[in-house]
Tab-separated table of C-alpha atoms in Angstrom:
chain	number	residue	atom	x	y	z
A	292	MET	CA	0.000	0.000	0.000
A	293	ALA	CA	1.199	3.508	-0.831
A	294	ASN	CA	2.310	5.723	2.013
A	295	SER	CA	0.160	8.593	3.273
A	296	GLU	CA	2.049	11.148	1.174
A	297	THR	CA	1.210	9.506	-2.159
A	298	ARG	CA	-1.999	7.615	-1.356
A	299	PRO	CA	-5.190	9.357	-2.524
A	300	LEU	CA	-7.590	10.637	0.083
A	301	LEU	CA	-10.364	8.876	-1.846
A	302	ALA	CA	-9.648	5.978	-4.197
A	303	CYS	CA	-12.429	4.476	-6.327
A	304	GLN	CA	-11.600	1.535	-8.588
A	305	ASN	CA	-13.854	-0.458	-10.929
A	306	VAL	CA	-16.979	0.849	-9.209
A	307	PHE	CA	-20.313	-0.426	-10.524
A	308	LYS	CA	-23.817	0.394	-9.346
A	309	TYR	CA	-26.652	-1.574	-10.933
A	310	PHE	CA	-30.372	-0.954	-10.658
A	311	GLY	CA	-31.712	-4.151	-12.159
A	312	GLY	CA	-29.954	-4.465	-15.489
A	313	LEU	CA	-29.049	-0.743	-15.676
A	314	ALA	CA	-25.482	0.222	-14.834
A	315	ALA	CA	-26.027	3.691	-13.358
A	316	VAL	CA	-22.300	3.780	-12.518
A	317	ASN	CA	-20.259	1.721	-14.934
A	318	ASP	CA	-16.672	0.659	-14.156
A	319	PHE	CA	-15.811	4.042	-12.633
A	320	ASP	CA	-12.337	4.985	-11.385
A	321	LEU	CA	-11.441	8.197	-9.560
A	322	ASP	CA	-8.599	9.280	-7.287
A	323	VAL	CA	-9.052	12.361	-5.116
A	324	HIS	CA	-6.061	13.885	-3.327
A	325	PRO	CA	-6.121	16.334	-0.413
A	326	GLY	CA	-6.925	19.830	-1.666
A	327	ASP	CA	-8.454	18.609	-4.941
A	328	VAL	CA	-11.537	20.342	-6.326
A	329	ILE	CA	-13.187	17.998	-8.800
A	330	GLY	CA	-16.233	19.065	-10.793
A	331	ILE	CA	-18.491	16.383	-12.223
A	332	GLY	CA	-20.791	17.250	-15.121
A	333	GLY	CA	-22.878	15.437	-17.663
A	334	PRO	CA	-26.434	15.110	-18.981
A	335	ASN	CA	-29.366	14.324	-16.725
A	336	GLY	CA	-29.325	10.620	-15.902
A	337	ALA	CA	-25.582	10.329	-16.471
A	338	GLY	CA	-25.017	8.823	-13.015
A	339	LYS	CA	-23.507	11.832	-11.246
A	340	THR	CA	-25.670	11.869	-8.146
A	341	THR	CA	-25.706	8.081	-8.018
A	342	PHE	CA	-21.915	8.178	-7.847
A	343	LEU	CA	-22.075	10.513	-4.829
A	344	ASP	CA	-24.705	8.224	-3.310
A	345	VAL	CA	-22.312	5.314	-3.726
A	346	ILE	CA	-19.396	7.173	-2.106
A	347	SER	CA	-21.517	8.319	0.830
A	348	GLY	CA	-23.192	4.945	1.348
A	349	ILE	CA	-26.729	6.042	0.470
A	350	ASN	CA	-26.791	3.483	-2.369
A	351	PRO	CA	-23.880	1.067	-1.810
A	352	ALA	CA	-21.805	-0.004	-4.796
A	353	THR	CA	-22.738	-3.276	-6.475
A	354	SER	CA	-19.035	-4.028	-6.888
A	355	GLY	CA	-15.660	-2.312	-6.874
A	356	THR	CA	-13.451	-0.807	-4.204
A	357	ILE	CA	-13.745	2.558	-2.463
A	358	GLU	CA	-11.203	3.649	0.133
A	359	LEU	CA	-10.986	6.770	2.265
A	360	ASP	CA	-7.474	7.323	3.594
A	361	GLY	CA	-6.767	3.665	2.865
A	362	VAL	CA	-9.834	2.426	4.770
A	363	PRO	CA	-12.370	0.408	2.710
A	364	ILE	CA	-15.782	2.089	2.930
A	365	ALA	CA	-17.831	0.501	0.116
A	366	SER	CA	-19.740	-1.735	2.528
A	367	LYS	CA	-20.138	0.789	5.354
A	368	LYS	CA	-23.368	2.569	6.270
A	369	PRO	CA	-23.838	6.314	5.612
A	370	ASP	CA	-23.397	7.338	9.252
A	371	ALA	CA	-20.147	5.381	9.543
A	372	ILE	CA	-18.834	6.940	6.326
A	373	CYS	CA	-19.732	10.407	7.624
A	374	HIS	CA	-17.923	9.692	10.881
A	375	LEU	CA	-14.837	8.652	8.892
A	376	GLY	CA	-14.769	12.043	7.168
A	377	ILE	CA	-17.115	12.319	4.162
A	378	SER	CA	-19.971	14.804	4.354
A	379	ARG	CA	-22.350	15.966	1.644
A	380	THR	CA	-25.200	18.169	0.497
A	381	TYR	CA	-28.146	17.193	-1.684
A	382	GLN	CA	-29.964	18.536	-4.734
A	383	LEU	CA	-33.172	19.103	-2.754
A	384	ASN	CA	-32.994	21.439	0.205
A	385	ALA	CA	-33.087	19.572	3.497
A	386	GLY	CA	-33.503	20.998	6.980
A	387	PHE	CA	-35.594	20.950	10.124
A	388	GLU	CA	-38.155	23.574	9.135
A	389	THR	CA	-39.177	24.739	12.613
A	390	MET	CA	-35.616	25.042	13.928
A	391	SER	CA	-33.190	27.914	13.428
A	392	ILE	CA	-30.219	27.880	11.083
A	393	ARG	CA	-27.901	27.574	14.089
A	394	GLU	CA	-29.888	24.700	15.597
A	395	ASN	CA	-29.831	22.832	12.287
A	396	THR	CA	-26.085	23.282	12.011
A	397	LEU	CA	-25.597	22.082	15.583
A	398	VAL	CA	-27.221	18.788	14.591
A	399	GLY	CA	-24.422	18.276	12.083
A	400	ALA	CA	-21.765	19.240	14.604
A	401	ALA	CA	-23.149	16.911	17.266
A	402	PHE	CA	-23.956	13.803	15.274
A	403	GLY	CA	-21.829	14.094	12.153
A	404	LEU	CA	-18.604	13.420	14.022
A	405	GLY	CA	-19.981	10.329	15.716
A	406	ASP	CA	-21.253	10.117	19.260
A	407	LYS	CA	-19.677	7.066	20.851
A	408	GLY	CA	-21.962	7.142	23.892
A	409	TRP	CA	-24.870	4.792	24.457
A	410	PHE	CA	-27.475	7.522	24.886
A	411	PRO	CA	-28.694	10.244	22.499
A	412	ARG	CA	-26.929	13.549	22.975
A	413	MET	CA	-28.987	16.029	24.970
A	414	THR	CA	-26.558	18.980	25.149
A	415	TYR	CA	-24.013	20.666	22.899
A	416	ASN	CA	-20.538	21.362	24.191
A	417	LYS	CA	-18.238	24.308	23.570
A	418	LYS	CA	-16.326	22.624	20.741
A	419	MET	CA	-19.552	21.935	18.871
A	420	HIS	CA	-20.610	25.564	19.146
A	421	GLU	CA	-17.180	26.628	17.905
A	422	ARG	CA	-17.497	24.347	14.859
A	423	VAL	CA	-20.953	25.742	14.181
A	424	ASP	CA	-19.752	29.339	14.440
A	425	ARG	CA	-16.957	28.598	11.990
A	426	ALA	CA	-19.255	26.795	9.536
A	427	LEU	CA	-21.795	29.630	9.611
A	428	GLU	CA	-19.023	32.151	9.058
A	429	LEU	CA	-17.656	30.222	6.063
A	430	CYS	CA	-21.158	30.086	4.558
A	431	ARG	CA	-21.935	33.731	5.419
A	432	LEU	CA	-24.943	32.792	7.524
A	433	GLN	CA	-23.795	34.142	10.885
A	434	ASP	CA	-26.055	37.218	10.719
A	435	ARG	CA	-29.115	35.006	10.089
A	436	ALA	CA	-28.172	32.168	12.430
A	437	ASP	CA	-31.178	32.571	14.734
A	438	GLN	CA	-33.790	32.785	11.990
A	439	ILE	CA	-36.188	29.877	11.413
A	440	VAL	CA	-35.410	27.755	8.372
A	441	ARG	CA	-38.946	27.731	6.937
A	442	ASP	CA	-38.796	31.540	6.670
A	443	ARG	CA	-35.561	31.596	4.678
A	444	PRO	CA	-35.181	31.703	0.863
A	445	VAL	CA	-33.731	28.955	-1.325
A	446	LEU	CA	-30.214	30.411	-1.232
A	447	ASP	CA	-30.037	30.289	2.568
A	448	ARG	CA	-31.399	26.738	2.613
A	449	LYS	CA	-28.676	25.636	0.220
A	450	LEU	CA	-26.035	27.362	2.310
A	451	LEU	CA	-27.489	25.756	5.435
A	452	MET	CA	-26.891	22.283	3.997
A	453	MET	CA	-23.321	23.272	3.291
A	454	ALA	CA	-22.856	24.660	6.798
A	455	GLY	CA	-24.244	21.491	8.352
A	456	ALA	CA	-21.831	19.411	6.285
A	457	LEU	CA	-18.875	21.635	7.205
A	458	ALA	CA	-19.741	21.419	10.891
A	459	THR	CA	-18.636	17.768	10.782
A	460	GLU	CA	-15.137	18.969	9.796
A	461	PRO	CA	-15.028	16.595	6.805
A	462	LYS	CA	-11.930	15.333	5.058
A	463	LEU	CA	-13.989	15.325	1.839
A	464	LEU	CA	-17.029	17.490	1.055
A	465	LEU	CA	-19.500	16.331	-1.615
A	466	ILE	CA	-21.695	19.126	-3.025
A	467	ASP	CA	-24.615	18.208	-5.300
A	468	GLU	CA	-25.898	21.027	-7.544
A	469	PRO	CA	-25.317	23.907	-5.109
A	470	VAL	CA	-26.612	26.635	-7.453
A	471	GLY	CA	-29.551	24.908	-9.139
A	472	GLY	CA	-32.542	27.286	-9.180
A	473	LEU	CA	-30.547	30.346	-8.163
A	474	ASN	CA	-30.346	33.636	-10.061
A	475	PRO	CA	-27.002	34.850	-11.484
A	476	HIS	CA	-26.227	37.095	-8.473
A	477	GLU	CA	-26.905	34.232	-6.081
A	478	VAL	CA	-24.707	31.951	-8.188
A	479	ASP	CA	-21.903	34.487	-7.786
A	480	ASP	CA	-22.464	34.552	-4.013
A	481	VAL	CA	-22.185	30.760	-3.747
A	482	MET	CA	-19.143	30.793	-6.008
A	483	GLU	CA	-17.378	33.207	-3.654
A	484	ILE	CA	-18.257	31.007	-0.680
A	485	VAL	CA	-16.902	27.865	-2.358
A	486	GLU	CA	-13.767	29.758	-3.366
A	487	GLY	CA	-13.364	30.560	0.327
A	488	LEU	CA	-13.652	26.879	1.211
A	489	ILE	CA	-11.040	26.056	-1.412
A	490	SER	CA	-8.690	28.645	0.070
A	491	GLU	CA	-9.194	26.925	3.445
A	492	GLY	CA	-7.935	23.700	1.883
A	493	VAL	CA	-11.267	21.842	1.853
A	494	THR	CA	-11.213	18.870	-0.545
A	495	ILE	CA	-14.328	18.996	-2.714
A	496	ILE	CA	-16.225	16.958	-5.282
A	497	LEU	CA	-19.049	19.004	-6.768
A	498	ILE	CA	-21.794	18.323	-9.293
A	499	GLU	CA	-23.247	21.203	-11.248
A	500	HIS	CA	-25.042	21.917	-14.539
A	501	VAL	CA	-24.193	25.644	-14.427
A	502	MET	CA	-21.023	25.439	-16.471
A	503	ARG	CA	-19.432	28.732	-15.470
A	504	PHE	CA	-19.660	27.619	-11.841
A	505	LEU	CA	-18.223	24.185	-12.601
A	506	LEU	CA	-15.379	25.408	-14.816
A	507	GLN	CA	-14.267	28.368	-12.729
A	508	LEU	CA	-14.043	26.405	-9.485
A	509	SER	CA	-12.846	22.954	-10.562
A	510	ARG	CA	-9.182	22.101	-10.787
A	511	ARG	CA	-10.163	18.875	-12.527
A	512	VAL	CA	-13.302	18.183	-14.574
A	513	VAL	CA	-14.967	14.784	-14.955
A	514	ILE	CA	-17.800	14.237	-17.439
A	515	MET	CA	-20.135	11.257	-17.137
A	516	HIS	CA	-22.478	9.779	-19.737
A	517	HIS	CA	-24.607	6.652	-19.261
A	518	GLY	CA	-22.741	5.899	-16.052
A	519	GLU	CA	-19.305	6.026	-17.657
A	520	LYS	CA	-16.507	8.557	-17.421
A	521	ILE	CA	-15.998	10.024	-20.903
A	522	TYR	CA	-13.592	12.800	-19.888
A	523	GLU	CA	-11.225	13.640	-17.050
A	524	GLY	CA	-8.860	16.580	-17.228
A	525	ASP	CA	-8.679	20.359	-17.138
A	526	ALA	CA	-11.298	22.849	-18.309
A	527	GLU	CA	-9.517	23.702	-21.548
A	528	GLY	CA	-9.322	20.090	-22.613
A	529	PHE	CA	-12.949	19.568	-21.632
A	530	LEU	CA	-14.135	22.338	-23.958
A	531	ASN	CA	-12.139	20.925	-26.864
A	532	ASP	CA	-13.043	17.271	-26.380
A	533	ARG	CA	-15.181	16.205	-29.342
A	534	LYS	CA	-17.117	13.522	-27.497
A	535	VAL	CA	-18.008	15.925	-24.682
A	536	VAL	CA	-19.194	18.524	-27.199
A	537	GLU	CA	-21.266	15.956	-29.084
A	538	VAL	CA	-23.028	14.268	-26.157
A	539	TYR	CA	-23.245	17.117	-23.656
A	540	LEU	CA	-22.379	20.689	-24.560
A	541	GLY	CA	-23.137	21.254	-28.219
A	542	GLU	CA	-21.060	23.539	-30.427
A	543	GLY	CA	-22.727	26.795	-29.381
A	544	THR	CA	-22.340	26.219	-25.648
A	545	ALA	CA	-18.741	25.093	-26.074
A	546	ASP	CA	-17.935	28.284	-28.026
A	547	ARG	CA	-19.571	30.502	-25.382
A	548	LEU	CA	-17.721	28.762	-22.568
A	549	GLN	CA	-14.407	29.071	-24.391
A	550	HIS	CA	-15.030	32.805	-24.769
A	551	MET	CA	-15.938	33.067	-21.066
A	552	MET	CA	-12.773	31.258	-20.015
A	553	ALA	CA	-10.654	33.435	-22.316
A	554	GLU	CA	-12.166	36.612	-20.843
A	555	ARG	CA	-11.575	35.337	-17.311
A	556	ALA	CA	-7.943	34.518	-18.165
A	557	LYS	CA	-7.476	38.110	-19.389
A	558	GLN	CA	-8.919	39.492	-16.160
A	559	ASP	CA	-6.773	37.224	-14.015
A	560	GLY	CA	-3.680	37.950	-16.097
């Protein structure tokens, strides 16, 4: 086995997930190293969310190996995988509607790290509150922390899921369509927040259909189609890959994205 300096944080090899005769994830390999930001794209039904479900134990792999820091996790339950260091968000907003943003985030801090006691936790300690404060700060929710979730807009609900995941202090954060349904200004807000997480060294796998979000944040892009990986590499190669253009982007979208990336390069340069 490779030593800790060269071994991936997450190693997926020959991963399959079948639903009946359908291979929703088909012979999938992926290595994720500490500090990586990997963006996964592809058409609807490509297997993107199913792949995150497999990693997080929601829908266990049919076959293949998945290791986190060298520990096999493919057969572990979702709570055990979370306690080992993988946390995630979901496409649909999830939260306890009648509780505040802070209270929701405390649930992640208390239970996401694993409570080894025999009885349910009844109180939150100082360290948990500190993790919550930090997660709310990273997600820019600290000024709305005491507001009730049902009264908050879609953007805050999405950020709440991210804060709850961060409160577990994950080794790997999985983010599923964080800007779906948001307007362009809100997309920019979430992009700045994720950039802040990246600067903190958080290792991220994200799924997104909004291409400017995916391309500007990802250090490596993976494209899936019919459960298979059809591309893995940088954004420039992604936009020039003929198969990706044919099955996913189309010529017009590829041209617009190339122009966007060129303009961004000018601004950065």
